[in-house]
mmCIF file with all atom_site columns, C-alpha atoms in Angstrom:
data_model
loop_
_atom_site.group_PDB
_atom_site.id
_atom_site.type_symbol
_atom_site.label_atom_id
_atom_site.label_alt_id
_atom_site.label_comp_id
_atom_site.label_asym_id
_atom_site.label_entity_id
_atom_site.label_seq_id
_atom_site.pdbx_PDB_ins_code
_atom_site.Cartn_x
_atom_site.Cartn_y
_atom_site.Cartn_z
_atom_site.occupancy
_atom_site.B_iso_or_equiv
_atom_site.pdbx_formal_charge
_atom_site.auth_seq_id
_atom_site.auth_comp_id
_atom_site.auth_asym_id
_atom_site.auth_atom_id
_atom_site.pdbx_PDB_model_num
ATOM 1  C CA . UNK A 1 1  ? 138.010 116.429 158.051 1.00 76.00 ? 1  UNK A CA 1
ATOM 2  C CA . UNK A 1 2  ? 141.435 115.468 159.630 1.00 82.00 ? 2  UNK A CA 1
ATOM 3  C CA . UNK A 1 3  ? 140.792 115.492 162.774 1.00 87.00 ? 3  UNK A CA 1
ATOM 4  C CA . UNK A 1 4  ? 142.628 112.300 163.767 1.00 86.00 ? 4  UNK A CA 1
ATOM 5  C CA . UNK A 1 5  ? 142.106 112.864 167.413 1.00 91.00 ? 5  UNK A CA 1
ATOM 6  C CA . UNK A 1 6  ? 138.484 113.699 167.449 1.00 92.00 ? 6  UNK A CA 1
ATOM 7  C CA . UNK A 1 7  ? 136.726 112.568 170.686 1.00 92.00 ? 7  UNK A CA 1
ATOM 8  C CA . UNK A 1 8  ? 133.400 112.847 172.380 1.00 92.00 ? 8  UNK A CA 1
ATOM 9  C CA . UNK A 1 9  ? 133.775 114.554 175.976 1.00 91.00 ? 9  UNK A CA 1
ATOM 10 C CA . UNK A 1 10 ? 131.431 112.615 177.752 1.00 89.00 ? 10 UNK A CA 1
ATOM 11 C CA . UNK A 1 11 ? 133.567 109.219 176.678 1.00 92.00 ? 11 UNK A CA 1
ATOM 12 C CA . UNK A 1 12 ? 136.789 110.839 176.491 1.00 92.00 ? 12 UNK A CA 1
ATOM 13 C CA . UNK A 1 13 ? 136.688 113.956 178.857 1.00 92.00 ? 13 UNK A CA 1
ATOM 14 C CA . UNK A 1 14 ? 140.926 114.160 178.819 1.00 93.00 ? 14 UNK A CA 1
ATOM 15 C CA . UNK A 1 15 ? 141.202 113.536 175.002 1.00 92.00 ? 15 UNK A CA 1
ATOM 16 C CA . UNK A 1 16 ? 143.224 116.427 172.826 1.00 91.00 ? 16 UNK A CA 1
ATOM 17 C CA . UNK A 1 17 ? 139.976 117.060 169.947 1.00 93.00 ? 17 UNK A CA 1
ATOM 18 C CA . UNK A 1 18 ? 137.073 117.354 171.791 1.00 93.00 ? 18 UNK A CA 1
ATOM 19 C CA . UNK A 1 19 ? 134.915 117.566 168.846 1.00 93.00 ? 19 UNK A CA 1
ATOM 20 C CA . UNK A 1 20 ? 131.917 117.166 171.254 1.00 91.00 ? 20 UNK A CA 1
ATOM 21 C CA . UNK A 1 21 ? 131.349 118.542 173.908 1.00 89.00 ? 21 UNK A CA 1
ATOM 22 C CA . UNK A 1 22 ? 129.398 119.615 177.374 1.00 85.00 ? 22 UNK A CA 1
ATOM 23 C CA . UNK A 1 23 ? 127.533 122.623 176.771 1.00 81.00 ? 23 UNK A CA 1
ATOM 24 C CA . UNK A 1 24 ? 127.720 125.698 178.911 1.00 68.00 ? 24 UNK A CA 1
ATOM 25 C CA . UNK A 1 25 ? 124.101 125.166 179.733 1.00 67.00 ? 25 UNK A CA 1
ATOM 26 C CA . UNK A 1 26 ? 121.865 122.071 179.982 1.00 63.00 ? 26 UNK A CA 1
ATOM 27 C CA . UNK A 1 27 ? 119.693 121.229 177.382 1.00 67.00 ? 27 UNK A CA 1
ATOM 28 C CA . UNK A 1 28 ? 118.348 118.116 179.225 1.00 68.00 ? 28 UNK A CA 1
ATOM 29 C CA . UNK A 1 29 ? 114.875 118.528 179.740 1.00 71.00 ? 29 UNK A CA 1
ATOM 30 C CA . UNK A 1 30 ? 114.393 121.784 177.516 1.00 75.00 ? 30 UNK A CA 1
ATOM 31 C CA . UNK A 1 31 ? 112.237 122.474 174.405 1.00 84.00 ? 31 UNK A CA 1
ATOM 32 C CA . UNK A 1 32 ? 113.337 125.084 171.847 1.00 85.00 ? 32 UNK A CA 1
ATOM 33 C CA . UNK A 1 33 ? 112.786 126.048 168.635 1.00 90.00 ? 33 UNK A CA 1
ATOM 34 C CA . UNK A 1 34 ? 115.022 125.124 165.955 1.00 91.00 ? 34 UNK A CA 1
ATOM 35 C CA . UNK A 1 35 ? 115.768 126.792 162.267 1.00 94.00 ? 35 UNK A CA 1
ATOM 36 C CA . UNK A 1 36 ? 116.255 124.930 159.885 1.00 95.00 ? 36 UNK A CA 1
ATOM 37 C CA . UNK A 1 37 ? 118.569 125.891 156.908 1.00 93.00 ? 37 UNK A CA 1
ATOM 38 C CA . UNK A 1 38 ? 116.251 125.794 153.692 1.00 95.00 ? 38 UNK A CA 1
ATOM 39 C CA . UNK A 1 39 ? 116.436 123.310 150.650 1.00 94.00 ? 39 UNK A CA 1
ATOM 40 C CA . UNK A 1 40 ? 118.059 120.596 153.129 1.00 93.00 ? 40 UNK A CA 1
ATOM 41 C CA . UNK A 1 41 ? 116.959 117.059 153.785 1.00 94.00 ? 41 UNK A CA 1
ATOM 42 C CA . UNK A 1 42 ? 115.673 117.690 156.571 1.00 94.00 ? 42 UNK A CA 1
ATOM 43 C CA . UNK A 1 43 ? 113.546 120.837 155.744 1.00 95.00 ? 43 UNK A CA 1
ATOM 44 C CA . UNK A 1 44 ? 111.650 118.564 153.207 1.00 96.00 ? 44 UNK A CA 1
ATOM 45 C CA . UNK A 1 45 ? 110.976 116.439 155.416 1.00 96.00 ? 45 UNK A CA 1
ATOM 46 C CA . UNK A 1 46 ? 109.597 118.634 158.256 1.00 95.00 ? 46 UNK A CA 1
ATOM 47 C CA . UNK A 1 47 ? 107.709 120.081 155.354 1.00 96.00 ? 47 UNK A CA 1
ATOM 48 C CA . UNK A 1 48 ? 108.478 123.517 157.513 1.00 96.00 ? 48 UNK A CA 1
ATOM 49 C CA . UNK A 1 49 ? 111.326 126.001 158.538 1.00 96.00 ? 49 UNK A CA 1
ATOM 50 C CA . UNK A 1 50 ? 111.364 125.898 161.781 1.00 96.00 ? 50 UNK A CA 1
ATOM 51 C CA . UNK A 1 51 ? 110.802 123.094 164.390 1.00 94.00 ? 51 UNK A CA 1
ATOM 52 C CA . UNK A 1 52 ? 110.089 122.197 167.892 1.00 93.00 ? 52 UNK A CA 1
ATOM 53 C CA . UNK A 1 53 ? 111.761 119.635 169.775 1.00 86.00 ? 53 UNK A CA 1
ATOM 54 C CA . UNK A 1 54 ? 113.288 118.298 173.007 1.00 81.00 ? 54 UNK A CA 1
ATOM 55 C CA . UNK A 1 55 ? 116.541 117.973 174.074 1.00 72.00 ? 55 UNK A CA 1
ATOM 56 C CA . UNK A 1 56 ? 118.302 115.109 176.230 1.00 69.00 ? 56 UNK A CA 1
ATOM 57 C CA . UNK A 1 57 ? 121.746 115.805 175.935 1.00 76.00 ? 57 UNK A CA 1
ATOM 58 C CA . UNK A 1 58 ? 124.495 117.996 177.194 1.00 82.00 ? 58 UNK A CA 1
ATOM 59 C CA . UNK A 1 59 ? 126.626 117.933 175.017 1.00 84.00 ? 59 UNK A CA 1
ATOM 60 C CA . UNK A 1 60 ? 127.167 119.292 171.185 1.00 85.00 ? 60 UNK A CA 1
ATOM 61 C CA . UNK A 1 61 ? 129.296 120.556 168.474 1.00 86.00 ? 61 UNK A CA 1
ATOM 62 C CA . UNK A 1 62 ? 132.527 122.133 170.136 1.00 90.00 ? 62 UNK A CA 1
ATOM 63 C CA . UNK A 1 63 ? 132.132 125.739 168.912 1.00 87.00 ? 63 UNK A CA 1
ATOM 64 C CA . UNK A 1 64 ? 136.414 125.679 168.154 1.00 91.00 ? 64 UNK A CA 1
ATOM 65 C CA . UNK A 1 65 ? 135.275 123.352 165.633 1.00 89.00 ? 65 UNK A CA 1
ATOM 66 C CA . UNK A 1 66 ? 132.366 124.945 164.158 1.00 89.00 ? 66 UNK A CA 1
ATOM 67 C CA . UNK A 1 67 ? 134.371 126.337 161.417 1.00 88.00 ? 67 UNK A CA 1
ATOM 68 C CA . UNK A 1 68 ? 135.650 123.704 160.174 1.00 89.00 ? 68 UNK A CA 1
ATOM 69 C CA . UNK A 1 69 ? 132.621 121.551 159.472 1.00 84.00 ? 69 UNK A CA 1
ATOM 70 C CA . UNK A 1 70 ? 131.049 124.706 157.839 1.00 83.00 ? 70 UNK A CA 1
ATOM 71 C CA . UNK A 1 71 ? 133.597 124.642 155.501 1.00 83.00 ? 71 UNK A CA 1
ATOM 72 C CA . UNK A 1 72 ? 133.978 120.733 154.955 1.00 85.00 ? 72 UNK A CA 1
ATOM 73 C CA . UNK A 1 73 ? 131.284 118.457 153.363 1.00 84.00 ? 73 UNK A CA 1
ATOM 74 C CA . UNK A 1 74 ? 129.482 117.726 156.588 1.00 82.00 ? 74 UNK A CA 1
ATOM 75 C CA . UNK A 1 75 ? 125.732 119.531 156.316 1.00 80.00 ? 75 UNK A CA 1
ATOM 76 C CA . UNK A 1 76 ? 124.840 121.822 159.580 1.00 86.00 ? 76 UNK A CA 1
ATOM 77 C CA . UNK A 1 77 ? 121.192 122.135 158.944 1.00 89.00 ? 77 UNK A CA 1
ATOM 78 C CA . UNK A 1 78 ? 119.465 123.176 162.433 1.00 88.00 ? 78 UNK A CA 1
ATOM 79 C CA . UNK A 1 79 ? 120.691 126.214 164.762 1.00 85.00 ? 79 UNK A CA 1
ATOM 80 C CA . UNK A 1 80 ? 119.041 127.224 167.983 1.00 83.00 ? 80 UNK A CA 1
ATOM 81 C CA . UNK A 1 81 ? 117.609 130.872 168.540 1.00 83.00 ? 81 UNK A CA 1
ATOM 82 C CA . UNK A 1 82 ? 121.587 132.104 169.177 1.00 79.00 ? 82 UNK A CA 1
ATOM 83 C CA . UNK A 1 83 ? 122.418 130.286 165.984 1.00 81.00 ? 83 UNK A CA 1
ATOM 84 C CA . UNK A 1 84 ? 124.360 127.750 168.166 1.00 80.00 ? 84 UNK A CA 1
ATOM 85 C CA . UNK A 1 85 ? 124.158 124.128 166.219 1.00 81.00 ? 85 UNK A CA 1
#
């Protein structure tokens, strides 16, 4: 994807590219309901659309960056109930 710089926050919180980073909110702890886009690999193998599952994290996908791996060869099969990834 070219992203030569591309760092994780929580390792690298100074870097230029945070690719990942901390979310405005904390997931830790949560449950939520997650979409998941249809005909992927991981829809088969939920055998469903839609999941349930727990988060311990707070971090993800920097949304500068969100365009990009839509539009490169990376899969983003799962959103959140904002559509976040």
């Amino acid at each position: 994807m070219g992203i030569a710089e591309a760092e994780h926050e929580e390792s690298a919180p100074t870097a230029s590219a945070l690719v990942i980073s901390r979310l405005a909110c904390s997931l830790a702890g949560t449950t939520q309901t997650i979409t998941l886009r249809p005909g992927s690999l991981a829809q088969r193998l939920y055998g469903q659309a839609t999941v349930t599952e727990g988060f311990s994290c707070n971090y993800g996908l920097n949304p500068h960056y969100r365009a990009q791996f839509q539009n490169s060869e990376l899969s983003m099969v799962g959103t959140d109930e904002d559509g976040e990834v």
